Tab-separated table of C-alpha atoms in Angstrom:
chain	number	residue	atom	x	y	z
B	1	MET	CA	-55.990	-131.813	-17.252
B	2	ARG	CA	-53.575	-129.452	-15.526
B	3	PRO	CA	-54.692	-127.860	-12.320
B	4	ILE	CA	-55.368	-124.288	-12.408
B	5	CYS	CA	-53.239	-122.297	-9.934
B	6	ASN	CA	-54.213	-118.973	-8.700
B	7	PRO	CA	-51.702	-116.298	-9.677
B	8	PRO	CA	-49.994	-114.499	-6.912
B	9	SER	CA	-51.935	-111.672	-5.599
B	10	ALA	CA	-50.569	-108.398	-6.685
B	11	SER	CA	-51.842	-106.760	-3.591
B	12	GLY	CA	-49.567	-108.769	-1.309
B	13	PRO	CA	-46.133	-107.666	-2.492
B	14	LEU	CA	-47.353	-104.153	-3.357
B	15	LYS	CA	-48.804	-103.783	0.090
B	16	THR	CA	-45.551	-104.888	1.565
B	17	ARG	CA	-43.718	-102.218	-0.353
B	18	LEU	CA	-46.177	-99.560	0.709
B	19	LEU	CA	-45.852	-100.552	4.330
B	20	THR	CA	-42.145	-100.481	4.101
B	21	LEU	CA	-42.166	-96.938	2.564
B	22	SER	CA	-44.654	-95.729	5.150
B	23	ALA	CA	-42.461	-97.155	7.867
B	24	ILE	CA	-39.506	-95.218	6.536
B	25	VAL	CA	-41.536	-92.038	6.428
B	26	SER	CA	-42.760	-92.654	9.972
B	27	LEU	CA	-39.244	-93.208	11.218
B	28	ALA	CA	-38.095	-89.977	9.564
B	29	SER	CA	-41.001	-88.094	11.070
B	30	LEU	CA	-40.227	-89.545	14.473
B	31	ALA	CA	-36.599	-88.538	14.186
B	32	GLY	CA	-37.593	-85.051	13.106
B	33	SER	CA	-39.987	-84.681	16.026
B	34	GLN	CA	-37.295	-85.775	18.441
B	35	ALA	CA	-34.890	-83.304	16.928
B	36	MET	CA	-37.421	-80.517	17.346
B	37	ALA	CA	-38.138	-81.604	20.864
B	38	GLN	CA	-34.480	-81.510	22.041
B	39	PRO	CA	-32.468	-78.245	21.811
B	40	PRO	CA	-29.282	-78.450	19.793
B	41	SER	CA	-26.043	-78.879	21.654
B	42	PRO	CA	-23.754	-75.849	21.777
B	43	VAL	CA	-20.931	-77.949	20.500
B	44	GLN	CA	-22.916	-79.016	17.465
B	45	SER	CA	-24.169	-75.461	16.543
B	46	ALA	CA	-22.129	-73.678	13.804
B	47	PRO	CA	-21.327	-69.892	14.013
B	48	PRO	CA	-23.139	-67.627	11.577
B	49	ALA	CA	-21.296	-66.933	8.352
B	50	THR	CA	-19.835	-63.350	7.994
B	51	LEU	CA	-18.904	-61.537	4.762
B	52	ASP	CA	-15.403	-59.929	4.675
B	53	VAL	CA	-16.184	-56.695	2.687
B	54	ALA	CA	-13.064	-54.512	1.950
B	55	LYS	CA	-13.418	-50.729	2.316
B	56	PRO	CA	-12.937	-48.750	-0.912
B	57	LYS	CA	-9.670	-46.878	-1.281
B	58	PRO	CA	-9.788	-43.080	-1.020
B	59	VAL	CA	-10.022	-41.194	-4.280
B	60	HIS	CA	-7.281	-38.637	-4.969
B	61	GLY	CA	-7.084	-36.260	-7.902
B	62	SER	CA	-6.660	-32.724	-9.142
B	63	ILE	CA	-8.984	-30.646	-11.288
B	64	THR	CA	-8.764	-27.239	-12.925
B	65	LEU	CA	-11.798	-25.002	-13.351
B	66	SER	CA	-12.351	-21.526	-14.691
B	67	ALA	CA	-14.103	-19.007	-12.465
B	68	GLY	CA	-17.878	-19.346	-12.729
B	69	ASN	CA	-17.840	-23.019	-13.798
B	70	GLY	CA	-18.433	-26.240	-11.836
B	71	GLN	CA	-17.899	-30.002	-11.932
B	72	VAL	CA	-19.444	-33.106	-10.318
B	73	LEU	CA	-17.058	-35.367	-8.366
B	74	HIS	CA	-17.954	-39.053	-7.848
B	75	LEU	CA	-16.933	-40.918	-4.682
B	76	ASN	CA	-16.584	-44.660	-3.949
B	77	ALA	CA	-18.653	-44.510	-0.752
B	78	PRO	CA	-21.311	-42.291	0.816
B	79	ALA	CA	-19.888	-39.064	2.260
B	80	THR	CA	-20.941	-37.739	5.654
B	81	ASN	CA	-18.719	-34.657	6.005
B	82	VAL	CA	-17.287	-32.469	3.241
B	83	PHE	CA	-14.663	-29.736	3.760
B	84	THR	CA	-13.052	-27.065	1.595
B	85	ALA	CA	-9.855	-25.298	2.697
B	86	ASP	CA	-10.724	-21.918	1.172
B	87	PRO	CA	-14.428	-21.170	0.576
B	88	LYS	CA	-13.437	-17.994	-1.282
B	89	VAL	CA	-11.947	-20.136	-4.078
B	90	VAL	CA	-14.512	-22.971	-4.402
B	91	GLU	CA	-17.855	-23.882	-2.884
B	92	VAL	CA	-18.964	-27.527	-2.433
B	93	ARG	CA	-22.546	-28.824	-2.397
B	94	PRO	CA	-23.640	-32.511	-2.072
B	95	ALA	CA	-25.250	-33.754	-5.264
B	96	SER	CA	-26.030	-37.225	-3.839
B	97	ALA	CA	-24.672	-39.592	-1.205
B	98	ASN	CA	-21.778	-40.557	-3.494
B	99	SER	CA	-21.210	-37.313	-5.440
B	100	LEU	CA	-20.291	-33.676	-4.880
B	101	PHE	CA	-20.702	-30.527	-6.964
B	102	VAL	CA	-17.722	-28.152	-6.883
B	103	PHE	CA	-18.366	-24.542	-7.953
B	104	ALA	CA	-15.400	-22.273	-8.851
B	105	VAL	CA	-15.729	-18.840	-7.241
B	106	ALA	CA	-12.443	-16.969	-7.696
B	107	PRO	CA	-8.915	-17.694	-8.994
B	108	GLY	CA	-6.743	-19.633	-6.568
B	109	THR	CA	-5.859	-23.121	-5.334
B	110	THR	CA	-7.515	-25.061	-2.508
B	111	THR	CA	-8.283	-28.590	-1.256
B	112	VAL	CA	-11.648	-30.415	-1.066
B	113	ALA	CA	-11.952	-33.486	1.209
B	114	ALA	CA	-14.830	-35.946	1.904
B	115	LEU	CA	-15.127	-38.251	5.000
B	116	ASP	CA	-17.424	-41.161	5.863
B	117	THR	CA	-19.342	-41.811	9.112
B	118	SER	CA	-16.242	-43.159	10.868
B	119	GLY	CA	-14.132	-40.149	9.874
B	120	ALA	CA	-12.106	-42.078	7.309
B	121	LEU	CA	-11.023	-40.263	4.172
B	122	ILE	CA	-12.871	-41.373	1.053
B	123	GLY	CA	-11.879	-38.592	-1.368
B	124	GLN	CA	-9.497	-35.638	-1.627
B	125	TYR	CA	-9.043	-33.287	-4.603
B	126	GLN	CA	-6.664	-30.432	-5.359
B	127	VAL	CA	-8.768	-27.774	-7.093
B	128	THR	CA	-7.203	-24.953	-9.123
B	129	VAL	CA	-9.372	-22.077	-10.294
B	130	VAL	CA	-8.115	-19.928	-13.175
B	131	PRO	CA	-9.604	-16.644	-14.428
B	132	SER	CA	-12.528	-16.991	-16.751
B	133	ASN	CA	-11.813	-16.626	-20.459
B	134	PHE	CA	-15.289	-15.278	-21.106
B	135	ASP	CA	-14.322	-11.659	-20.439
B	136	ALA	CA	-11.202	-12.026	-22.580
B	137	ALA	CA	-13.242	-13.466	-25.457
B	138	MET	CA	-15.810	-10.676	-25.203
B	139	ALA	CA	-13.061	-8.054	-25.101
B	140	LYS	CA	-11.365	-9.521	-28.179
B	141	SER	CA	-14.651	-9.551	-30.067
B	142	ALA	CA	-15.250	-5.883	-29.186
B	143	ILE	CA	-11.708	-4.875	-30.174
B	144	ARG	CA	-11.993	-6.595	-33.539
B	145	HIS	CA	-14.817	-4.231	-34.544
B	146	SER	CA	-13.286	-0.990	-33.236
B	147	ALA	CA	-9.481	-0.948	-33.639
B	148	GLN	CA	-6.960	-1.942	-36.262
B	149	GLY	CA	-4.006	-4.233	-35.721
B	150	ALA	CA	-3.405	-7.659	-34.233
B	151	VAL	CA	-4.595	-7.540	-30.633
B	152	ASN	CA	-4.560	-10.607	-28.404
B	153	THR	CA	-6.348	-10.891	-25.089
B	154	HIS	CA	-5.905	-13.210	-22.135
B	155	ALA	CA	-7.569	-13.312	-18.759
B	156	THR	CA	-5.864	-12.062	-15.588
B	157	GLU	CA	-6.903	-12.197	-11.946
B	158	THR	CA	-8.200	-8.607	-12.074
B	159	GLY	CA	-9.381	-8.314	-15.667
B	160	VAL	CA	-7.914	-8.678	-19.147
B	161	ALA	CA	-4.426	-8.086	-20.541
B	162	LEU	CA	-3.953	-6.753	-24.084
B	163	ASN	CA	-0.841	-7.514	-26.106
B	164	GLY	CA	0.031	-7.264	-29.737
B	165	HIS	CA	0.769	-4.504	-32.235
B	166	VAL	CA	-1.356	-1.626	-33.536
B	167	PRO	CA	-0.435	1.112	-36.042
B	168	THR	CA	-0.961	4.202	-33.870
B	169	ALA	CA	-1.541	5.231	-30.286
B	170	ALA	CA	-5.114	6.164	-31.197
B	171	ASP	CA	-5.767	2.542	-32.199
B	172	ALA	CA	-4.291	1.408	-28.899
B	173	GLU	CA	-6.629	3.709	-27.036
B	174	LYS	CA	-9.601	2.449	-29.051
B	175	ALA	CA	-8.672	-1.099	-28.137
B	176	VAL	CA	-8.466	-0.202	-24.455
B	177	LEU	CA	-11.836	1.575	-24.505
B	178	ALA	CA	-13.488	-1.329	-26.344
B	179	ALA	CA	-12.082	-3.815	-23.829
B	180	LYS	CA	-13.314	-1.708	-20.906
B	181	GLY	CA	-16.804	-1.684	-22.405
B	182	ALA	CA	-16.842	-5.488	-22.503
B	183	LEU	CA	-15.666	-5.954	-18.906
B	184	PRO	CA	-17.585	-5.589	-15.646
B	185	ALA	CA	-17.357	-2.313	-13.773
B	186	ASP	CA	-14.516	-3.556	-11.537
B	187	GLY	CA	-12.497	-5.093	-14.384
B	188	LYS	CA	-9.002	-3.716	-15.079
B	189	ILE	CA	-7.088	-3.475	-18.358
B	190	ASP	CA	-3.374	-4.262	-18.561
B	191	ASN	CA	-2.277	-2.460	-21.724
B	192	GLN	CA	0.820	-4.110	-23.259
B	193	LEU	CA	0.223	-2.991	-26.851
B	194	THR	CA	3.044	-1.658	-29.017
B	195	THR	CA	2.741	0.912	-31.811
B	196	ASP	CA	4.689	1.861	-34.929
B	197	GLU	CA	5.253	5.394	-33.607
B	198	PRO	CA	5.716	5.314	-29.838
B	199	ILE	CA	4.630	8.566	-28.188
B	200	GLN	CA	6.692	10.120	-25.430
B	201	VAL	CA	5.327	12.328	-22.682
B	202	SER	CA	7.281	14.919	-20.721
B	203	LEU	CA	5.834	15.990	-17.380
B	204	HIS	CA	6.562	19.348	-15.769
B	205	VAL	CA	5.635	19.590	-12.086
B	206	ARG	CA	5.817	22.717	-9.930
B	207	VAL	CA	5.623	22.491	-6.146
B	208	ALA	CA	5.377	25.966	-4.560
B	209	GLU	CA	5.009	26.626	-0.849
B	210	MET	CA	4.994	29.816	1.223
B	211	SER	CA	5.068	29.566	4.995
B	212	ARG	CA	5.067	32.521	7.393
B	213	THR	CA	5.274	32.440	11.167
B	214	LEU	CA	4.619	35.532	13.335
B	215	THR	CA	5.469	35.523	17.051
B	216	ARG	CA	4.859	38.264	19.611
B	217	GLU	CA	5.651	37.770	23.321
B	218	LEU	CA	5.647	40.256	26.211
B	219	GLY	CA	5.929	39.461	29.920
B	220	VAL	CA	7.280	40.791	33.229
B	221	ASN	CA	8.865	38.735	36.008
B	222	TRP	CA	9.509	40.191	39.431
B	223	SER	CA	12.331	38.103	40.761
B	224	ALA	CA	12.628	39.930	44.111
B	225	ALA	CA	10.037	42.508	45.101
B	226	THR	CA	11.365	43.010	48.626
B	227	ALA	CA	13.923	41.549	50.944
B	228	LEU	CA	13.700	41.203	54.716
B	229	GLY	CA	17.223	41.457	56.058
B	230	ARG	CA	19.653	39.440	53.977
B	231	GLU	CA	18.112	35.984	54.131
B	232	ALA	CA	14.408	36.158	53.267
B	233	ALA	CA	13.084	37.268	49.853
B	234	PHE	CA	10.093	36.524	47.597
B	235	GLY	CA	9.166	37.243	43.993
B	236	VAL	CA	6.284	37.130	41.508
B	237	SER	CA	6.521	35.184	38.210
B	238	THR	CA	4.121	35.908	35.360
B	239	SER	CA	5.701	33.882	32.550
B	240	ASN	CA	6.912	30.322	32.261
B	241	LEU	CA	9.316	31.417	29.555
B	242	ILE	CA	11.667	33.081	32.072
B	243	SER	CA	13.439	31.564	35.056
B	244	THR	CA	15.795	34.149	36.489
B	245	VAL	CA	16.887	35.466	39.850
B	246	ALA	CA	18.544	38.667	40.838
B	247	GLY	CA	22.113	38.891	39.729
B	248	VAL	CA	21.739	36.630	36.664
B	249	ALA	CA	22.605	38.186	33.330
B	250	PRO	CA	19.630	38.573	30.982
B	251	SER	CA	19.299	36.171	28.069
B	252	GLU	CA	18.298	37.009	24.504
B	253	GLY	CA	15.021	38.921	24.380
B	254	GLN	CA	15.138	39.853	28.096
B	255	ILE	CA	15.892	43.129	29.935
B	256	ASN	CA	16.805	43.347	33.628
B	257	LEU	CA	15.523	46.409	35.484
B	258	GLY	CA	16.111	47.005	39.184
B	259	SER	CA	18.006	48.563	42.057
B	260	ALA	CA	19.434	47.309	45.311
B	261	LYS	CA	20.184	48.893	48.684
B	262	ALA	CA	21.171	47.571	52.060
B	263	GLY	CA	18.309	45.369	53.217
B	264	TYR	CA	16.132	46.161	50.174
B	265	SER	CA	16.270	45.115	46.491
B	266	LEU	CA	13.988	45.453	43.466
B	267	ASP	CA	14.654	43.416	40.318
B	268	ALA	CA	12.375	42.837	37.343
B	269	VAL	CA	12.878	41.015	34.056
B	270	VAL	CA	10.969	42.127	30.974
B	271	ASP	CA	10.557	39.452	28.287
B	272	ALA	CA	9.873	40.981	24.861
B	273	LEU	CA	10.171	38.920	21.683
B	274	SER	CA	9.102	39.777	18.127
B	275	GLN	CA	9.856	37.208	15.448
B	276	ASP	CA	8.870	36.955	11.787
B	277	GLN	CA	9.770	33.855	9.777
B	278	LEU	CA	9.203	33.369	6.049
B	279	VAL	CA	9.908	30.095	4.239
B	280	HIS	CA	9.792	29.791	0.458
B	281	VAL	CA	9.949	26.347	-1.190
B	282	LEU	CA	9.928	25.876	-4.962
B	283	ALA	CA	10.636	22.571	-6.712
B	284	GLU	CA	10.210	21.938	-10.447
B	285	PRO	CA	10.972	18.309	-11.334
B	286	ASN	CA	10.696	17.268	-15.009
B	287	LEU	CA	10.611	13.733	-16.383
B	288	THR	CA	10.019	12.125	-19.787
B	289	THR	CA	8.832	8.598	-20.573
B	290	MET	CA	6.941	6.609	-23.201
B	291	SER	CA	3.184	6.364	-23.204
B	292	GLY	CA	2.012	3.606	-20.902
B	293	GLN	CA	5.387	3.148	-19.198
B	294	PRO	CA	6.096	4.168	-15.560
B	295	ALA	CA	8.971	6.505	-14.751
B	296	SER	CA	10.411	7.914	-11.532
B	297	PHE	CA	13.430	9.782	-10.253
B	298	LEU	CA	14.776	11.164	-6.975
B	299	VAL	CA	16.987	14.166	-6.296
B	300	GLY	CA	17.952	14.171	-2.642
B	301	GLY	CA	19.598	11.671	-0.377
B	302	GLU	CA	19.174	8.951	2.198
B	303	PHE	CA	19.609	9.072	5.953
B	304	PRO	CA	20.332	6.033	8.154
B	305	ILE	CA	17.790	4.539	10.534
B	306	PRO	CA	19.058	2.034	13.151
B	307	VAL	CA	16.939	-1.103	13.504
B	308	ALA	CA	17.369	-3.413	16.505
B	309	THR	CA	18.468	-6.951	15.650
B	310	THR	CA	16.309	-9.678	17.172
B	311	GLN	CA	17.342	-13.214	18.057
B	312	ALA	CA	15.431	-16.413	17.380
B	313	ASN	CA	13.646	-16.140	20.737
B	314	GLY	CA	12.394	-12.659	19.833
B	315	ASN	CA	14.664	-10.745	22.211
B	316	SER	CA	17.124	-8.058	21.135
B	317	ASN	CA	20.801	-8.839	21.542
B	318	GLY	CA	21.812	-5.181	21.744
B	319	THR	CA	23.051	-4.897	18.153
B	320	PHE	CA	21.632	-2.771	15.372
B	321	SER	CA	21.364	-2.918	11.605
B	322	ILE	CA	21.086	0.154	9.392
B	323	ASP	CA	18.239	0.911	7.002
B	324	PHE	CA	18.110	3.974	4.779
B	325	LYS	CA	15.158	6.295	4.197
B	326	GLN	CA	15.004	8.450	1.082
B	327	TYR	CA	14.228	12.160	1.111
B	328	GLY	CA	14.392	15.015	-1.357
B	329	ILE	CA	12.470	15.795	-4.549
B	330	SER	CA	10.940	12.733	-6.188
B	331	LEU	CA	8.509	12.243	-9.052
B	332	ALA	CA	6.766	9.118	-10.329
B	333	PHE	CA	4.108	9.037	-13.028
B	334	VAL	CA	2.512	6.808	-15.662
B	335	PRO	CA	1.154	8.625	-18.743
B	336	THR	CA	-1.231	7.095	-21.265
B	337	VAL	CA	-1.837	8.965	-24.517
B	338	MET	CA	-5.418	8.623	-25.719
B	339	ALA	CA	-7.259	9.887	-28.776
B	340	HIS	CA	-7.055	13.568	-29.710
B	341	ASN	CA	-3.767	13.923	-27.783
B	342	ARG	CA	-5.508	13.545	-24.452
B	343	ILE	CA	-3.219	12.250	-21.687
B	344	SER	CA	-4.400	10.124	-18.778
B	345	LEU	CA	-1.855	10.789	-16.062
B	346	HIS	CA	-1.217	8.966	-12.797
B	347	VAL	CA	1.277	11.186	-10.978
B	348	ARG	CA	2.913	11.087	-7.540
B	349	PRO	CA	5.160	14.090	-6.736
B	350	GLU	CA	6.856	14.427	-3.354
B	351	VAL	CA	9.078	17.016	-1.683
B	352	SER	CA	10.601	16.070	1.683
B	353	GLN	CA	13.340	17.483	3.878
B	354	LEU	CA	14.968	16.608	7.180
B	355	ASP	CA	13.427	18.035	10.341
B	356	LYS	CA	15.800	17.615	13.273
B	357	ALA	CA	13.599	19.659	15.619
B	358	ASN	CA	10.946	16.912	15.630
B	359	GLY	CA	13.380	14.009	15.535
B	360	VAL	CA	13.787	11.170	18.011
B	361	THR	CA	16.760	10.681	20.318
B	362	SER	CA	17.292	7.210	21.772
B	363	TYR	CA	19.683	6.286	24.565
B	364	VAL	CA	21.607	3.125	23.690
B	365	GLY	CA	23.960	2.690	26.613
B	366	GLY	CA	27.016	4.223	28.137
B	367	ASN	CA	27.620	7.548	26.443
B	368	VAL	CA	26.004	6.504	23.147
B	369	THR	CA	22.783	8.121	21.931
B	370	LEU	CA	21.089	7.801	18.558
B	371	SER	CA	19.380	10.775	16.924
B	372	ILE	CA	16.910	10.049	14.132
B	373	PRO	CA	15.574	13.088	12.275
B	374	ALA	CA	11.978	13.461	11.212
B	375	LEU	CA	10.759	14.321	7.714
B	376	THR	CA	8.660	17.229	6.525
B	377	VAL	CA	6.783	15.874	3.505
B	378	ARG	CA	4.606	17.414	0.795
B	379	ARG	CA	3.123	14.604	-1.295
B	380	ALA	CA	0.274	14.055	-3.769
B	381	ASP	CA	-0.965	10.902	-5.497
B	382	THR	CA	-3.769	11.208	-8.052
B	383	THR	CA	-4.935	10.487	-11.603
B	384	VAL	CA	-6.036	13.276	-13.966
B	385	GLU	CA	-6.703	13.696	-17.690
B	386	LEU	CA	-5.180	16.628	-19.564
B	387	GLY	CA	-4.384	17.754	-23.038
B	388	SER	CA	-0.825	18.304	-24.212
B	389	GLY	CA	0.407	21.603	-22.727
B	390	GLN	CA	-2.538	22.031	-20.365
B	391	SER	CA	-1.934	22.605	-16.653
B	392	PHE	CA	-3.859	21.401	-13.659
B	393	ALA	CA	-3.492	22.063	-9.933
B	394	ILE	CA	-3.647	18.584	-8.480
B	395	ALA	CA	-3.121	19.573	-4.839
B	396	GLY	CA	-3.400	22.633	-2.644
B	397	LEU	CA	-3.252	23.499	1.014
B	398	LEU	CA	-4.125	26.715	2.808
B	399	SER	CA	-3.522	26.607	6.556
B	400	ASP	CA	-3.920	29.473	9.043
B	401	GLN	CA	-3.336	28.691	12.702
B	402	THR	CA	-3.446	31.275	15.512
B	403	THR	CA	-2.439	30.662	19.125
B	404	GLN	CA	-2.780	33.198	21.937
B	405	ILE	CA	-1.778	32.480	25.550
B	406	THR	CA	-2.174	34.850	28.518
B	407	GLN	CA	-0.636	34.158	31.935
B	408	ALA	CA	-1.149	36.422	34.972
B	409	THR	CA	-0.743	36.561	38.704
B	410	PRO	CA	-4.171	36.009	40.294
B	411	GLY	CA	-5.642	39.271	41.509
B	412	LEU	CA	-2.720	41.507	40.524
B	413	GLY	CA	-3.083	40.681	36.817
B	414	ASP	CA	-6.704	41.878	36.826
B	415	ILE	CA	-5.934	45.425	37.974
B	416	PRO	CA	-6.648	47.944	35.192
B	417	VAL	CA	-3.542	49.465	33.606
B	418	LEU	CA	-1.170	48.320	36.346
B	419	GLY	CA	-2.200	44.705	35.768
B	420	ALA	CA	-0.018	44.640	32.633
B	421	LEU	CA	3.014	44.546	34.943
B	422	PHE	CA	1.824	41.193	36.268
B	423	ARG	CA	0.778	39.567	32.996
B	424	SER	CA	2.499	37.704	30.162
B	425	ASP	CA	1.030	37.565	26.649
B	426	SER	CA	2.135	35.197	23.900
B	427	PHE	CA	0.749	35.446	20.346
B	428	ASN	CA	1.676	33.068	17.505
B	429	ARG	CA	0.272	32.882	13.981
B	430	ALA	CA	1.361	30.386	11.306
B	431	GLU	CA	0.202	30.626	7.675
B	432	THR	CA	1.032	28.048	5.033
B	433	GLU	CA	0.009	27.867	1.381
B	434	LEU	CA	0.998	24.963	-0.861
B	435	VAL	CA	0.129	24.368	-4.527
B	436	ILE	CA	1.200	21.511	-6.842
B	437	VAL	CA	0.681	22.055	-10.583
B	438	VAL	CA	1.337	19.491	-13.341
B	439	THR	CA	1.732	20.136	-17.076
B	440	PRO	CA	2.209	17.200	-19.486
B	441	TYR	CA	3.615	17.605	-23.014
B	442	ILE	CA	3.668	15.198	-25.934
B	443	VAL	CA	7.270	15.454	-27.145
B	444	ARG	CA	9.403	14.018	-29.915
B	445	PRO	CA	13.189	13.696	-30.052
B	446	ILE	CA	15.224	16.253	-31.982
B	447	ASN	CA	17.986	15.582	-34.451
B	448	ASP	CA	20.237	18.521	-33.492
B	449	PRO	CA	21.942	17.871	-30.126
B	450	ASN	CA	23.066	21.509	-29.946
B	451	ALA	CA	19.452	22.591	-29.542
B	452	LEU	CA	19.475	21.190	-26.009
B	453	HIS	CA	21.308	23.351	-23.455
B	454	LEU	CA	22.676	22.644	-20.026
B	455	PRO	CA	23.058	25.029	-17.064
B	456	THR	CA	26.842	24.689	-17.356
B	457	ASP	CA	27.026	25.590	-21.049
B	458	GLY	CA	29.067	28.755	-21.638
B	459	PHE	CA	30.539	28.862	-18.128
B	460	THR	CA	34.183	29.859	-17.669
B	461	VAL	CA	36.152	30.055	-14.442
B	462	PRO	CA	37.065	33.641	-13.401
B	463	ASN	CA	40.751	34.513	-13.156
B	464	ASP	CA	42.411	35.932	-10.036
B	465	LEU	CA	41.846	39.534	-11.051
B	466	GLU	CA	38.139	38.996	-11.728
B	467	ARG	CA	37.639	36.950	-8.587
B	468	ILE	CA	39.562	39.148	-6.100
B	469	LEU	CA	39.164	42.696	-7.372
B	470	GLN	CA	35.894	42.484	-9.269
B	471	LEU	CA	34.261	39.836	-7.051
B	472	ARG	CA	33.022	37.948	-10.093
B	473	GLN	CA	31.868	34.354	-9.981
B	474	PHE	CA	31.901	33.941	-13.775
B	475	GLY	CA	34.683	34.560	-16.219
B	476	SER	CA	34.529	37.488	-18.610
B	477	GLY	CA	33.686	35.176	-21.494
B	478	SER	CA	30.802	33.476	-19.716
B	479	PHE	CA	27.379	33.992	-21.241
B	480	ASN	CA	28.398	37.017	-23.293
B	481	SER	CA	26.117	38.595	-25.844
B	482	ASN	CA	27.657	36.566	-28.647
B	483	SER	CA	27.230	33.293	-26.814
B	484	PRO	CA	24.425	31.060	-28.133
B	485	TYR	CA	23.650	29.886	-24.602
B	486	ARG	CA	21.045	31.408	-22.370
B	487	ARG	CA	21.600	32.110	-18.713
B	488	ILE	CA	19.769	33.534	-15.735
B	489	PRO	CA	20.293	37.324	-15.771
B	490	ALA	CA	21.691	37.335	-12.209
B	491	ASP	CA	23.750	35.280	-9.843
B	492	ALA	CA	22.179	32.268	-8.180
B	493	GLY	CA	20.287	33.165	-5.035
B	494	PHE	CA	19.147	36.627	-6.144
B	495	VAL	CA	15.670	37.709	-7.191
B	496	VAL	CA	15.243	39.331	-10.616
B	497	GLU	CA	12.372	41.784	-10.893
């Protein structure tokens, strides 16, 4: 019989393993407690990890907006400051930290820039604002229902421009009126329409002026009332218009009265002036142009005006350049023929002439002086509406100016009756009346060139017999009764009544 052996106890080896595992855990715990107990060495500590984040690149671009519209701009980073170069063109409002809303205000070009907290640029846009097409579309829709023809519209900075072709001027006017009704109150129409039958307008302008000046002066100067011996003398002056002494010949408008004896002299100067001046100015410029087209002309001349030449530092180097100023009779106008032969007329007549009395004299150097004359100008600039052949006074001036000056010797000038010998009276009255009248006509060209006459038609040069003995300025065949030409029934410069 075999002996029975006890099997190995399972608890022995298993317990050994458990002890061994617990020992390992204890050792790890001990090591961890020691590590917590001792501070880490500076050499063994690692620096904290940092993230290298690249800044976004600035955004650049250009946009185009029509007036009244807007657009949202997106940025790559939050914006702190936003700028616009011209707030009258666009306005900018922040929509969020990374976006902007740009609102177009008026036509133009400007720049919008956005910066971050450090002042770095994160976005810049070139913004162009063009006129809104809304008004042009509304105007075209209104024209389509009121006028015939092919009319195109496009927006301008001030309103709408019309171009195309219509049958008559009345249709063109209807198109303009319809477009005005579709625009705001401050909108302007640029009419570039053409018609099958262009209408021409002739403008007749009359500028008439009458100017009268009346002058009356009377004064007495006592140049030497008495003389003591031959060395001492005194006098009394009652007028600043006269500066005379005894023995000086009288000037124009003056009379010397007096007598002289040994040791005594009496000399008086009487200043008496009466002057009447009448000026008559009449100008009648005429000009013809097409409806809607500007026209101007000048009959006169130009006078030089010296202008000092400046150097780069702003100082004058003593040299002059010459500019020219126009003067004479000028006329500029723009007619627009509307329905029922009504004419809208923008007219600017002007009559100017040189006035040397009020000019400027400048001393240049040495014996050189420059004289620049002044200008006497009659000018009007206005817009009226007339019918063909109707007249309208567009300007008028009535001026009446009176000046009276009395100078007297204190005390002596206040004596009744005899005080007139020690007083000086000056009276001046100036009256001016100016009227400018315009008369437009709707005209058409003629086929017969002989129907138009010139002032020189029918003129012949007088021969020696007519010129010397008969004092004639026209030849015997000039403007005779059989001549088809008309002439003024008198010589130039004479008044026919």
